[in-house]
Amino acid sequence: MPVIKPISDLRNNFNEISEICHKESEPVFITKNGQGDLVVMSMALYEKQQALLDLYQKLGEAEVQSAAGMPRISHKELMSKLRNQVNEQ
């Protein structure tokens, strides 16, 4: 369930909003004059969402490459190449 707070709470009850963001791991929606204005979230949640966006972008690029017929290697081959690189260092 989304947490919605008026902008005055951001000024008057910042610690409470911060606590909600950290405990619930959910964003808090801030309204101004009854309309949505801001979203406040913990740094951990922001970083998690950014990592997911990055992953989805990379998966999308991989799908495009796969559909274009680019050559692929198996998981076993990839792991073997990575082990060789690590062992050479």
PDB file of C-alpha atoms in Angstrom:
ATOM      1  CA  MET A   1       0.000   0.000   0.000  1.00  0.00           C
ATOM      2  CA  PRO A   2       1.591   3.309  -1.004  1.00  0.00           C
ATOM      3  CA  VAL A   3       2.433   5.832   1.693  1.00  0.00           C
ATOM      4  CA  ILE A   4       1.212   9.326   0.777  1.00  0.00           C
ATOM      5  CA  LYS A   5       2.140  12.373   2.841  1.00  0.00           C
ATOM      6  CA  PRO A   6       1.596  16.125   2.378  1.00  0.00           C
ATOM      7  CA  ILE A   7       4.665  18.241   1.667  1.00  0.00           C
ATOM      8  CA  SER A   8       4.343  19.881   5.098  1.00  0.00           C
ATOM      9  CA  ASP A   9       5.249  16.479   6.621  1.00  0.00           C
ATOM     10  CA  LEU A  10       8.500  16.544   4.696  1.00  0.00           C
ATOM     11  CA  ARG A  11       9.453  19.683   6.570  1.00  0.00           C
ATOM     12  CA  ASN A  12       7.833  18.933   9.936  1.00  0.00           C
ATOM     13  CA  ASN A  13       8.232  15.142  10.190  1.00  0.00           C
ATOM     14  CA  PHE A  14      11.286  14.340   8.099  1.00  0.00           C
ATOM     15  CA  ASN A  15      12.583  11.714  10.539  1.00  0.00           C
ATOM     16  CA  GLU A  16       9.262   9.862  10.396  1.00  0.00           C
ATOM     17  CA  ILE A  17       9.324   9.828   6.599  1.00  0.00           C
ATOM     18  CA  SER A  18      12.922   8.655   6.601  1.00  0.00           C
ATOM     19  CA  GLU A  19      12.030   5.861   9.014  1.00  0.00           C
ATOM     20  CA  ILE A  20       9.121   4.750   6.811  1.00  0.00           C
ATOM     21  CA  CYS A  21      11.383   4.657   3.754  1.00  0.00           C
ATOM     22  CA  HIS A  22      13.964   2.499   5.525  1.00  0.00           C
ATOM     23  CA  LYS A  23      11.638   0.171   7.451  1.00  0.00           C
ATOM     24  CA  GLU A  24       9.127  -0.438   4.674  1.00  0.00           C
ATOM     25  CA  SER A  25      11.653  -0.389   1.790  1.00  0.00           C
ATOM     26  CA  GLU A  26       9.021   1.519  -0.151  1.00  0.00           C
ATOM     27  CA  PRO A  27       8.913   5.047  -1.526  1.00  0.00           C
ATOM     28  CA  VAL A  28       6.852   7.758   0.147  1.00  0.00           C
ATOM     29  CA  PHE A  29       4.760   9.879  -2.203  1.00  0.00           C
ATOM     30  CA  ILE A  30       4.660  13.577  -1.330  1.00  0.00           C
ATOM     31  CA  THR A  31       1.722  15.750  -2.375  1.00  0.00           C
ATOM     32  CA  LYS A  32       1.590  19.509  -2.840  1.00  0.00           C
ATOM     33  CA  ASN A  33      -1.832  21.162  -2.877  1.00  0.00           C
ATOM     34  CA  GLY A  34      -3.427  17.721  -3.169  1.00  0.00           C
ATOM     35  CA  GLN A  35      -1.424  16.754  -6.270  1.00  0.00           C
ATOM     36  CA  GLY A  36       1.492  14.343  -6.544  1.00  0.00           C
ATOM     37  CA  ASP A  37       4.786  16.263  -6.451  1.00  0.00           C
ATOM     38  CA  LEU A  38       7.720  14.172  -5.170  1.00  0.00           C
ATOM     39  CA  VAL A  39       8.769  10.643  -4.350  1.00  0.00           C
ATOM     40  CA  VAL A  40      11.161  10.041  -1.456  1.00  0.00           C
ATOM     41  CA  MET A  41      12.968   6.722  -1.028  1.00  0.00           C
ATOM     42  CA  SER A  42      15.938   5.281   0.795  1.00  0.00           C
ATOM     43  CA  MET A  43      19.304   5.199  -0.921  1.00  0.00           C
ATOM     44  CA  ALA A  44      19.275   1.387  -0.712  1.00  0.00           C
ATOM     45  CA  LEU A  45      15.951   1.175  -2.563  1.00  0.00           C
ATOM     46  CA  TYR A  46      17.134   3.676  -5.172  1.00  0.00           C
ATOM     47  CA  GLU A  47      20.332   1.696  -5.807  1.00  0.00           C
ATOM     48  CA  LYS A  48      18.358  -1.550  -6.042  1.00  0.00           C
ATOM     49  CA  GLN A  49      15.998  -0.030  -8.602  1.00  0.00           C
ATOM     50  CA  GLN A  50      18.904   1.392 -10.611  1.00  0.00           C
ATOM     51  CA  ALA A  51      20.577  -2.043 -10.630  1.00  0.00           C
ATOM     52  CA  LEU A  52      17.344  -3.644 -11.870  1.00  0.00           C
ATOM     53  CA  LEU A  53      17.029  -1.053 -14.638  1.00  0.00           C
ATOM     54  CA  ASP A  54      20.621  -1.740 -15.672  1.00  0.00           C
ATOM     55  CA  LEU A  55      19.960  -5.492 -15.697  1.00  0.00           C
ATOM     56  CA  TYR A  56      16.785  -5.083 -17.772  1.00  0.00           C
ATOM     57  CA  GLN A  57      18.653  -2.892 -20.257  1.00  0.00           C
ATOM     58  CA  LYS A  58      21.418  -5.472 -20.612  1.00  0.00           C
ATOM     59  CA  LEU A  59      18.879  -8.279 -21.026  1.00  0.00           C
ATOM     60  CA  GLY A  60      17.111  -6.260 -23.725  1.00  0.00           C
ATOM     61  CA  GLU A  61      20.388  -5.730 -25.561  1.00  0.00           C
ATOM     62  CA  ALA A  62      21.139  -9.460 -25.306  1.00  0.00           C
ATOM     63  CA  GLU A  63      17.718 -10.308 -26.755  1.00  0.00           C
ATOM     64  CA  VAL A  64      18.316  -7.961 -29.702  1.00  0.00           C
ATOM     65  CA  GLN A  65      21.726  -9.526 -30.315  1.00  0.00           C
ATOM     66  CA  SER A  66      20.259 -13.006 -30.085  1.00  0.00           C
ATOM     67  CA  ALA A  67      17.461 -12.150 -32.523  1.00  0.00           C
ATOM     68  CA  ALA A  68      20.057 -10.713 -34.920  1.00  0.00           C
ATOM     69  CA  GLY A  69      21.799 -14.071 -34.995  1.00  0.00           C
ATOM     70  CA  MET A  70      24.978 -13.043 -33.236  1.00  0.00           C
ATOM     71  CA  PRO A  71      27.165 -15.990 -32.233  1.00  0.00           C
ATOM     72  CA  ARG A  72      26.657 -17.399 -28.741  1.00  0.00           C
ATOM     73  CA  ILE A  73      28.663 -19.505 -26.356  1.00  0.00           C
ATOM     74  CA  SER A  74      27.416 -21.948 -23.762  1.00  0.00           C
ATOM     75  CA  HIS A  75      27.560 -21.330 -20.046  1.00  0.00           C
ATOM     76  CA  LYS A  76      30.207 -24.048 -19.760  1.00  0.00           C
ATOM     77  CA  GLU A  77      32.411 -22.336 -22.378  1.00  0.00           C
ATOM     78  CA  LEU A  78      31.996 -18.943 -20.708  1.00  0.00           C
ATOM     79  CA  MET A  79      32.931 -20.285 -17.289  1.00  0.00           C
ATOM     80  CA  SER A  80      35.959 -22.025 -18.755  1.00  0.00           C
ATOM     81  CA  LYS A  81      37.146 -18.795 -20.392  1.00  0.00           C
ATOM     82  CA  LEU A  82      36.649 -16.841 -17.160  1.00  0.00           C
ATOM     83  CA  ARG A  83      38.547 -19.454 -15.122  1.00  0.00           C
ATOM     84  CA  ASN A  84      41.417 -19.305 -17.597  1.00  0.00           C
ATOM     85  CA  GLN A  85      41.551 -15.505 -17.339  1.00  0.00           C
ATOM     86  CA  VAL A  86      41.561 -15.626 -13.546  1.00  0.00           C
ATOM     87  CA  ASN A  87      44.239 -18.314 -13.453  1.00  0.00           C
ATOM     88  CA  GLU A  88      46.482 -16.349 -15.857  1.00  0.00           C
ATOM     89  CA  GLN A  89      46.594 -13.345 -13.532  1.00  0.00           C
TER      90      GLN A  89
END
